Amino acid sequence: MSSYVFPVQTAFFIFVVAAMFLLVPWLIYGYRKDGFFSWSRFGVSFSFIFYILAAYCLVILPFPTTRDTCAQQAADTIYYNLVPFTFVKDIMKETPIVWSQPSSYLSMIQGRAFLQVLFNVLLLMPLGVYIRYFFQKRSFWTYALLGGFGLSLFFEITQITGFYGYYNCPYRLFDVDDLLLNTSGTVLGFVTAPILLALFPSRASIQEKSEQIVEQNRVYTMPQLLALMIDGVIVVFLSNLISIFTASDAISDALSTSISMVMVLFFIPWVRNGVTPGSTILRFRYVDRQTGTPTSESLFKRFVAIYVPWLLFTIVRLVNDYAFSGHPDVMLQPYRAWISVGMFGLSMLISFILFIHIVIVLFSRGKRSFYFDEVSRTRASRK
């Protein structure tokens, strides 16, 4: 069992790292495609990535301790088996079956040769389930056949080449039986997939919901928050770009960030009909709730509402830096500790309020808006 645990653990670690980079692009792609975040599709897609990584790691791991694998093997070692159905012979040889004695069946099932066959069938069985989900119709069973055979052949080539030539001799056997069993498992998974897929929304239902959302002109709060985060990244980039041409001090940095925020959160949507860089990516714009069109007044109020909390954080940081600078005001000397505690408490209070506000809005199912949209009387619109 430990020989299976290590590869799966390795696959999970790789998956977590990959998911950190793929999460935001996937959210953007999913929203642009469906008009909302389908968490069932998210689960299926990311579980597919983990499954492929786990299957691959189970095939190649653990690696040999040395690249000179030839030195660890006999000169007449055979690295391949091209005779199909050899596994039947292996099972019968390891645990002979007496047809008149049912107890011998149990011994066969518990034998290493049978378990190896079962593993090879189960290894690519989930692939058939995923193919059925992605293509839906039974007539696509040939995709499962070709997909299972192709992936299994890729695994076997990986083994016969000694991990693409990294090891001077193969450290696992190329077996035609693996091709047969893996492919059979994929087709079996495709055929039995409807039993499992009944637990998930169909692609047709997701498409229907997408059409309803577009018709109702609804933009959920999660994509709005994601768009604001993208705008924030662009603000940081522009601020760093401007800082190249300005002095390197706290005041200049704050001024560079302020200019960048004005450009991204007010000037660009004012010029581009209510569209910020983030909302462009997610295909919506900000409009006045009464007129249904962007107005300079509502866009400016929205900018100010977003800018004020950042300005408070900046003031807190500047005051704290000044109090603990190399040449603080003599009058401040006795109060430095209190100033530090007060500024820290104020920043934590603002952060806590913003965090609670975001959580409440995200879990309100569209019944609440972010405070900056309430202040400016703006809303997100697809039209």
Tab-separated table of C-alpha atoms in Angstrom:
chain	number	residue	atom	x	y	z
A	1	MET	CA	0.000	0.000	0.000
A	2	SER	CA	2.884	2.396	0.755
A	3	SER	CA	4.025	2.056	-2.858
A	4	TYR	CA	0.744	3.743	-3.868
A	5	VAL	CA	0.614	6.349	-1.092
A	6	PHE	CA	3.883	8.086	-1.991
A	7	PRO	CA	2.979	8.707	-5.676
A	8	VAL	CA	-0.465	10.029	-4.715
A	9	GLN	CA	1.058	12.339	-2.099
A	10	THR	CA	3.526	13.628	-4.682
A	11	ALA	CA	0.719	14.200	-7.182
A	12	PHE	CA	-1.271	16.112	-4.553
A	13	PHE	CA	1.679	18.408	-3.802
A	14	ILE	CA	2.180	19.144	-7.522
A	15	PHE	CA	-1.565	19.694	-7.878
A	16	VAL	CA	-1.673	22.252	-5.049
A	17	VAL	CA	1.191	24.225	-6.600
A	18	ALA	CA	-0.398	24.070	-10.055
A	19	ALA	CA	-3.823	25.063	-8.669
A	20	MET	CA	-2.343	28.230	-7.172
A	21	PHE	CA	-1.417	29.398	-10.683
A	22	LEU	CA	-4.464	28.006	-12.479
A	23	LEU	CA	-7.241	29.119	-10.110
A	24	VAL	CA	-7.671	32.753	-11.198
A	25	PRO	CA	-7.274	32.042	-14.966
A	26	TRP	CA	-9.818	29.223	-14.629
A	27	LEU	CA	-12.265	31.470	-12.767
A	28	ILE	CA	-11.951	34.087	-15.503
A	29	TYR	CA	-12.392	31.486	-18.255
A	30	GLY	CA	-15.359	29.870	-16.501
A	31	TYR	CA	-17.099	33.178	-15.947
A	32	ARG	CA	-16.547	34.358	-19.511
A	33	LYS	CA	-17.881	31.032	-20.788
A	34	ASP	CA	-20.911	30.537	-18.515
A	35	GLY	CA	-21.632	33.971	-17.083
A	36	PHE	CA	-21.287	32.628	-13.520
A	37	PHE	CA	-18.932	30.499	-11.456
A	38	SER	CA	-20.059	26.893	-11.775
A	39	TRP	CA	-18.499	25.211	-8.743
A	40	SER	CA	-19.535	21.772	-9.999
A	41	ARG	CA	-17.617	22.387	-13.230
A	42	PHE	CA	-14.760	23.737	-11.126
A	43	GLY	CA	-14.704	20.525	-9.082
A	44	VAL	CA	-14.810	18.306	-12.154
A	45	SER	CA	-12.084	20.250	-13.974
A	46	PHE	CA	-9.654	20.436	-11.075
A	47	SER	CA	-10.297	16.850	-9.998
A	48	PHE	CA	-9.452	15.828	-13.574
A	49	ILE	CA	-6.102	17.611	-13.293
A	50	PHE	CA	-5.383	15.877	-9.985
A	51	TYR	CA	-6.434	12.508	-11.398
A	52	ILE	CA	-4.089	12.789	-14.405
A	53	LEU	CA	-1.213	13.793	-12.130
A	54	ALA	CA	-1.959	10.923	-9.738
A	55	ALA	CA	-2.171	8.356	-12.556
A	56	TYR	CA	1.100	9.583	-14.040
A	57	CYS	CA	2.887	9.533	-10.675
A	58	LEU	CA	1.594	6.019	-9.961
A	59	VAL	CA	3.182	4.899	-13.236
A	60	ILE	CA	6.606	6.550	-12.863
A	61	LEU	CA	7.201	6.642	-9.093
A	62	PRO	CA	9.189	5.785	-7.132
A	63	PHE	CA	12.268	6.626	-9.203
A	64	PRO	CA	15.397	4.452	-8.952
A	65	THR	CA	18.102	5.729	-6.614
A	66	THR	CA	20.671	5.908	-9.443
A	67	ARG	CA	20.630	6.795	-13.132
A	68	ASP	CA	22.735	3.706	-13.885
A	69	THR	CA	19.821	1.283	-13.689
A	70	CYS	CA	21.617	-1.161	-16.005
A	71	ALA	CA	24.111	-1.893	-13.226
A	72	GLN	CA	21.258	-3.016	-10.971
A	73	GLN	CA	19.832	-5.485	-13.506
A	74	ALA	CA	20.952	-8.769	-15.026
A	75	ALA	CA	22.428	-8.663	-18.516
A	76	ASP	CA	19.594	-10.769	-19.957
A	77	THR	CA	16.776	-8.670	-18.417
A	78	ILE	CA	13.716	-8.459	-20.673
A	79	TYR	CA	12.063	-5.059	-20.655
A	80	TYR	CA	8.878	-5.821	-22.533
A	81	ASN	CA	6.039	-8.309	-22.890
A	82	LEU	CA	4.349	-8.417	-26.310
A	83	VAL	CA	2.230	-11.516	-25.683
A	84	PRO	CA	-1.385	-10.501	-24.903
A	85	PHE	CA	-3.366	-12.058	-22.041
A	86	THR	CA	-0.241	-13.186	-20.214
A	87	PHE	CA	-1.946	-11.945	-17.058
A	88	VAL	CA	-4.384	-14.874	-17.248
A	89	LYS	CA	-1.479	-17.297	-17.146
A	90	ASP	CA	0.086	-15.391	-14.248
A	91	ILE	CA	-3.119	-15.512	-12.219
A	92	MET	CA	-3.621	-19.232	-12.781
A	93	LYS	CA	0.006	-19.929	-11.974
A	94	GLU	CA	0.012	-17.932	-8.742
A	95	THR	CA	-3.366	-19.071	-7.395
A	96	PRO	CA	-4.718	-22.161	-9.196
A	97	ILE	CA	-8.521	-22.265	-9.250
A	98	VAL	CA	-10.412	-25.423	-8.359
A	99	TRP	CA	-13.807	-24.798	-9.912
A	100	SER	CA	-15.522	-27.154	-7.487
A	101	GLN	CA	-14.080	-25.254	-4.494
A	102	PRO	CA	-15.424	-21.657	-4.184
A	103	SER	CA	-12.809	-20.922	-1.496
A	104	SER	CA	-10.140	-20.993	-4.215
A	105	TYR	CA	-11.889	-18.046	-5.883
A	106	LEU	CA	-11.205	-15.925	-2.818
A	107	SER	CA	-7.540	-16.920	-2.865
A	108	MET	CA	-7.348	-15.868	-6.501
A	109	ILE	CA	-8.910	-12.461	-5.779
A	110	GLN	CA	-6.433	-11.855	-2.976
A	111	GLY	CA	-3.437	-12.861	-5.094
A	112	ARG	CA	-0.863	-10.333	-6.276
A	113	ALA	CA	-1.371	-11.118	-9.975
A	114	PHE	CA	-5.137	-10.536	-9.817
A	115	LEU	CA	-4.742	-7.322	-7.816
A	116	GLN	CA	-2.265	-6.079	-10.417
A	117	VAL	CA	-4.852	-6.699	-13.140
A	118	LEU	CA	-7.521	-4.945	-11.073
A	119	PHE	CA	-5.210	-1.964	-10.554
A	120	ASN	CA	-4.564	-1.642	-14.292
A	121	VAL	CA	-8.303	-1.680	-15.021
A	122	LEU	CA	-9.096	0.869	-12.303
A	123	LEU	CA	-6.158	3.137	-13.203
A	124	LEU	CA	-7.819	4.636	-16.292
A	125	MET	CA	-11.437	3.911	-15.414
A	126	PRO	CA	-11.933	7.493	-14.138
A	127	LEU	CA	-10.677	8.751	-17.508
A	128	GLY	CA	-13.718	7.162	-19.129
A	129	VAL	CA	-15.981	8.931	-16.639
A	130	TYR	CA	-14.411	12.298	-17.438
A	131	ILE	CA	-14.673	11.684	-21.195
A	132	ARG	CA	-18.372	10.857	-20.774
A	133	TYR	CA	-18.868	14.089	-18.813
A	134	PHE	CA	-17.040	16.229	-21.366
A	135	PHE	CA	-18.699	14.672	-24.438
A	136	GLN	CA	-22.012	13.485	-22.898
A	137	LYS	CA	-23.290	11.191	-25.681
A	138	ARG	CA	-22.845	7.409	-25.747
A	139	SER	CA	-21.819	7.593	-29.401
A	140	PHE	CA	-18.494	9.048	-28.282
A	141	TRP	CA	-17.363	5.736	-26.776
A	142	THR	CA	-14.644	5.633	-29.440
A	143	TYR	CA	-13.137	8.701	-27.764
A	144	ALA	CA	-12.825	6.652	-24.588
A	145	LEU	CA	-11.277	3.777	-26.526
A	146	LEU	CA	-8.733	5.969	-28.297
A	147	GLY	CA	-8.121	8.200	-25.279
A	148	GLY	CA	-7.521	5.262	-22.953
A	149	PHE	CA	-5.242	3.516	-25.441
A	150	GLY	CA	-3.316	6.731	-26.161
A	151	LEU	CA	-2.737	7.579	-22.504
A	152	SER	CA	-1.797	3.998	-21.671
A	153	LEU	CA	0.651	3.923	-24.605
A	154	PHE	CA	2.159	7.186	-23.321
A	155	PHE	CA	2.656	5.571	-19.912
A	156	GLU	CA	4.257	2.473	-21.436
A	157	ILE	CA	6.601	4.565	-23.609
A	158	THR	CA	7.595	6.504	-20.503
A	159	GLN	CA	8.544	3.206	-18.868
A	160	ILE	CA	10.346	1.545	-21.805
A	161	THR	CA	12.456	4.659	-22.438
A	162	GLY	CA	13.636	4.837	-18.832
A	163	PHE	CA	11.796	8.114	-18.206
A	164	TYR	CA	12.629	9.514	-21.646
A	165	GLY	CA	16.283	8.474	-21.513
A	166	TYR	CA	17.103	9.870	-18.074
A	167	TYR	CA	17.946	6.346	-16.865
A	168	ASN	CA	20.237	4.251	-19.044
A	169	CYS	CA	17.914	1.225	-18.811
A	170	PRO	CA	14.153	0.888	-18.299
A	171	TYR	CA	13.195	0.396	-14.658
A	172	ARG	CA	9.684	-0.893	-15.407
A	173	LEU	CA	8.227	-3.349	-17.909
A	174	PHE	CA	6.517	-2.396	-21.163
A	175	ASP	CA	3.518	-4.732	-21.134
A	176	VAL	CA	0.934	-5.118	-23.880
A	177	ASP	CA	-1.457	-6.435	-21.241
A	178	ASP	CA	-1.326	-3.025	-19.561
A	179	LEU	CA	-2.507	-1.467	-22.819
A	180	LEU	CA	-5.419	-3.907	-22.999
A	181	LEU	CA	-6.429	-3.549	-19.352
A	182	ASN	CA	-6.038	0.248	-19.216
A	183	THR	CA	-8.072	0.699	-22.391
A	184	SER	CA	-10.739	-1.697	-21.139
A	185	GLY	CA	-10.935	0.245	-17.886
A	186	THR	CA	-11.434	3.512	-19.757
A	187	VAL	CA	-14.290	2.098	-21.850
A	188	LEU	CA	-15.833	0.536	-18.727
A	189	GLY	CA	-15.679	3.910	-16.973
A	190	PHE	CA	-17.341	5.574	-19.980
A	191	VAL	CA	-20.190	3.037	-19.988
A	192	THR	CA	-20.856	3.198	-16.233
A	193	ALA	CA	-20.315	6.988	-15.950
A	194	PRO	CA	-24.040	7.989	-15.886
A	195	ILE	CA	-24.394	6.391	-12.438
A	196	LEU	CA	-21.831	8.824	-11.003
A	197	LEU	CA	-22.600	11.809	-13.217
A	198	ALA	CA	-26.202	11.825	-11.976
A	199	LEU	CA	-24.808	13.579	-8.880
A	200	PHE	CA	-23.539	16.542	-10.930
A	201	PRO	CA	-25.392	19.193	-12.960
A	202	SER	CA	-25.368	18.372	-16.663
A	203	ARG	CA	-23.715	20.665	-19.171
A	204	ALA	CA	-27.171	21.375	-20.608
A	205	SER	CA	-28.420	22.653	-17.231
A	206	ILE	CA	-25.331	24.843	-16.865
A	207	GLN	CA	-25.925	26.287	-20.328
A	208	GLU	CA	-29.579	26.957	-19.484
A	209	LYS	CA	-28.614	28.791	-16.302
A	210	SER	CA	-26.012	30.784	-18.250
A	211	GLU	CA	-28.663	31.944	-20.739
A	212	GLN	CA	-31.003	32.979	-17.898
A	213	ILE	CA	-28.282	35.035	-16.212
A	214	VAL	CA	-27.394	36.811	-19.448
A	215	GLU	CA	-31.086	37.533	-20.124
A	216	GLN	CA	-31.596	38.897	-16.599
A	217	ASN	CA	-28.436	41.042	-16.889
A	218	ARG	CA	-27.108	39.688	-13.581
A	219	VAL	CA	-23.507	40.030	-12.451
A	220	TYR	CA	-22.723	38.204	-9.223
A	221	THR	CA	-20.542	39.709	-6.519
A	222	MET	CA	-17.708	37.181	-6.893
A	223	PRO	CA	-16.796	38.272	-10.444
A	224	GLN	CA	-17.087	41.899	-9.322
A	225	LEU	CA	-14.577	41.204	-6.543
A	226	LEU	CA	-12.316	39.353	-8.976
A	227	ALA	CA	-12.455	42.302	-11.394
A	228	LEU	CA	-11.497	44.668	-8.555
A	229	MET	CA	-8.548	42.410	-7.673
A	230	ILE	CA	-7.385	42.501	-11.301
A	231	ASP	CA	-7.681	46.295	-11.242
A	232	GLY	CA	-5.605	46.271	-8.051
A	233	VAL	CA	-2.848	44.255	-9.725
A	234	ILE	CA	-2.775	46.753	-12.604
A	235	VAL	CA	-2.616	49.648	-10.114
A	236	VAL	CA	0.426	48.055	-8.450
A	237	PHE	CA	2.083	47.544	-11.846
A	238	LEU	CA	1.483	51.153	-12.925
A	239	SER	CA	2.601	52.456	-9.541
A	240	ASN	CA	5.898	50.573	-9.786
A	241	LEU	CA	6.313	51.832	-13.338
A	242	ILE	CA	5.786	55.453	-12.260
A	243	SER	CA	8.143	54.967	-9.289
A	244	ILE	CA	11.005	54.364	-11.696
A	245	PHE	CA	10.867	58.053	-12.651
A	246	THR	CA	10.235	59.477	-9.168
A	247	ALA	CA	12.077	59.684	-5.875
A	248	SER	CA	12.213	56.595	-3.705
A	249	ASP	CA	10.401	57.606	-0.513
A	250	ALA	CA	7.082	56.916	1.172
A	251	ILE	CA	5.403	60.130	0.007
A	252	SER	CA	6.416	59.599	-3.627
A	253	ASP	CA	5.260	55.972	-3.506
A	254	ALA	CA	1.878	57.031	-2.117
A	255	LEU	CA	1.573	59.675	-4.820
A	256	SER	CA	2.437	57.131	-7.539
A	257	THR	CA	-0.201	54.742	-6.244
A	258	SER	CA	-2.780	57.527	-6.036
A	259	ILE	CA	-2.151	58.527	-9.662
A	260	SER	CA	-2.435	54.877	-10.723
A	261	MET	CA	-5.712	54.435	-8.851
A	262	VAL	CA	-7.172	57.551	-10.478
A	263	MET	CA	-6.201	56.231	-13.916
A	264	VAL	CA	-7.490	52.675	-13.436
A	265	LEU	CA	-10.563	53.260	-11.290
A	266	PHE	CA	-11.823	56.590	-12.651
A	267	PHE	CA	-10.181	57.864	-15.818
A	268	ILE	CA	-10.267	54.598	-17.810
A	269	PRO	CA	-13.934	53.749	-16.995
A	270	TRP	CA	-14.897	57.382	-17.635
A	271	VAL	CA	-13.302	57.302	-21.080
A	272	ARG	CA	-14.291	53.713	-21.917
A	273	ASN	CA	-17.989	53.853	-21.050
A	274	GLY	CA	-17.826	52.384	-17.526
A	275	VAL	CA	-15.305	49.651	-18.232
A	276	THR	CA	-12.217	49.066	-16.078
A	277	PRO	CA	-9.401	46.676	-17.094
A	278	GLY	CA	-10.779	44.039	-14.709
A	279	SER	CA	-14.384	44.368	-15.840
A	280	THR	CA	-13.211	44.201	-19.477
A	281	ILE	CA	-11.747	40.778	-18.846
A	282	LEU	CA	-14.926	39.618	-17.121
A	283	ARG	CA	-17.239	41.246	-19.667
A	284	PHE	CA	-19.279	43.769	-17.705
A	285	ARG	CA	-19.258	47.490	-16.947
A	286	TYR	CA	-20.338	49.863	-14.179
A	287	VAL	CA	-23.462	51.981	-14.722
A	288	ASP	CA	-25.589	54.367	-12.716
A	289	ARG	CA	-28.546	52.570	-11.103
A	290	GLN	CA	-31.051	55.243	-12.139
A	291	THR	CA	-29.979	56.022	-15.691
A	292	GLY	CA	-28.555	52.604	-16.633
A	293	THR	CA	-25.541	54.335	-18.181
A	294	PRO	CA	-22.145	55.315	-16.763
A	295	THR	CA	-21.913	58.858	-15.423
A	296	SER	CA	-18.793	60.748	-14.396
A	297	GLU	CA	-20.348	61.566	-11.027
A	298	SER	CA	-21.159	57.949	-10.095
A	299	LEU	CA	-17.791	56.694	-11.354
A	300	PHE	CA	-15.969	59.374	-9.348
A	301	LYS	CA	-17.902	58.531	-6.181
A	302	ARG	CA	-17.061	54.867	-6.680
A	303	PHE	CA	-13.386	55.705	-7.044
A	304	VAL	CA	-13.395	57.860	-3.902
A	305	ALA	CA	-15.152	55.117	-1.900
A	306	ILE	CA	-12.438	52.639	-2.888
A	307	TYR	CA	-9.638	55.180	-2.448
A	308	VAL	CA	-10.517	56.278	1.101
A	309	PRO	CA	-9.740	52.969	2.889
A	310	TRP	CA	-6.417	52.729	1.038
A	311	LEU	CA	-5.675	56.354	2.017
A	312	LEU	CA	-6.383	55.548	5.674
A	313	PHE	CA	-3.986	52.599	5.576
A	314	THR	CA	-1.358	54.817	3.951
A	315	ILE	CA	-1.764	57.554	6.577
A	316	VAL	CA	-1.454	54.960	9.356
A	317	ARG	CA	1.766	53.654	7.816
A	318	LEU	CA	3.220	57.139	7.295
A	319	VAL	CA	2.419	58.226	10.861
A	320	ASN	CA	3.941	55.051	12.267
A	321	ASP	CA	7.054	55.436	10.096
A	322	TYR	CA	7.461	59.047	11.158
A	323	ALA	CA	7.084	58.237	14.860
A	324	PHE	CA	9.856	55.617	14.612
A	325	SER	CA	12.089	57.447	12.155
A	326	GLY	CA	15.676	58.308	13.000
A	327	HIS	CA	14.789	61.911	13.858
A	328	PRO	CA	11.294	61.954	15.340
A	329	ASP	CA	9.791	65.021	16.889
A	330	VAL	CA	10.981	65.400	20.489
A	331	MET	CA	7.380	65.868	21.620
A	332	LEU	CA	6.484	62.466	20.214
A	333	GLN	CA	9.186	60.558	22.082
A	334	PRO	CA	7.072	59.634	25.156
A	335	TYR	CA	4.139	58.588	23.005
A	336	ARG	CA	5.883	56.449	20.378
A	337	ALA	CA	4.657	53.139	21.808
A	338	TRP	CA	1.097	54.423	22.134
A	339	ILE	CA	1.166	55.787	18.596
A	340	SER	CA	2.351	52.425	17.300
A	341	VAL	CA	-0.344	50.524	19.204
A	342	GLY	CA	-3.018	52.991	18.128
A	343	MET	CA	-2.035	52.867	14.448
A	344	PHE	CA	-1.868	49.076	14.524
A	345	GLY	CA	-5.288	48.878	16.200
A	346	LEU	CA	-6.781	51.289	13.672
A	347	SER	CA	-5.425	49.338	10.696
A	348	MET	CA	-6.671	46.050	12.180
A	349	LEU	CA	-10.115	47.577	12.794
A	350	ILE	CA	-10.386	48.809	9.197
A	351	SER	CA	-9.193	45.443	7.892
A	352	PHE	CA	-11.680	43.567	10.058
A	353	ILE	CA	-14.589	45.752	8.948
A	354	LEU	CA	-13.688	45.345	5.279
A	355	PHE	CA	-13.248	41.584	5.671
A	356	ILE	CA	-16.637	41.130	7.382
A	357	HIS	CA	-18.262	43.341	4.778
A	358	ILE	CA	-16.815	41.308	1.885
A	359	VAL	CA	-17.867	38.010	3.481
A	360	ILE	CA	-21.422	39.250	4.087
A	361	VAL	CA	-21.740	40.510	0.502
A	362	LEU	CA	-20.322	37.326	-1.029
A	363	PHE	CA	-22.701	35.110	0.950
A	364	SER	CA	-25.769	37.295	0.428
A	365	ARG	CA	-26.543	35.622	-2.920
A	366	GLY	CA	-26.809	38.947	-4.731
A	367	LYS	CA	-29.039	40.640	-2.139
A	368	ARG	CA	-26.282	43.030	-1.015
A	369	SER	CA	-23.787	45.181	-2.880
A	370	PHE	CA	-20.287	46.303	-1.982
A	371	TYR	CA	-20.173	49.534	-0.011
A	372	PHE	CA	-18.536	51.482	-2.867
A	373	ASP	CA	-21.411	50.551	-5.178
A	374	GLU	CA	-23.936	51.600	-2.541
A	375	VAL	CA	-22.209	54.948	-1.980
A	376	SER	CA	-21.918	55.690	-5.688
A	377	ARG	CA	-25.265	54.116	-6.616
A	378	THR	CA	-23.594	52.070	-9.329
A	379	ARG	CA	-24.155	48.480	-10.385
A	380	ALA	CA	-22.462	46.013	-12.676
A	381	SER	CA	-24.156	45.454	-16.027
A	382	ARG	CA	-23.551	43.169	-18.985
A	383	LYS	CA	-25.267	45.572	-21.377
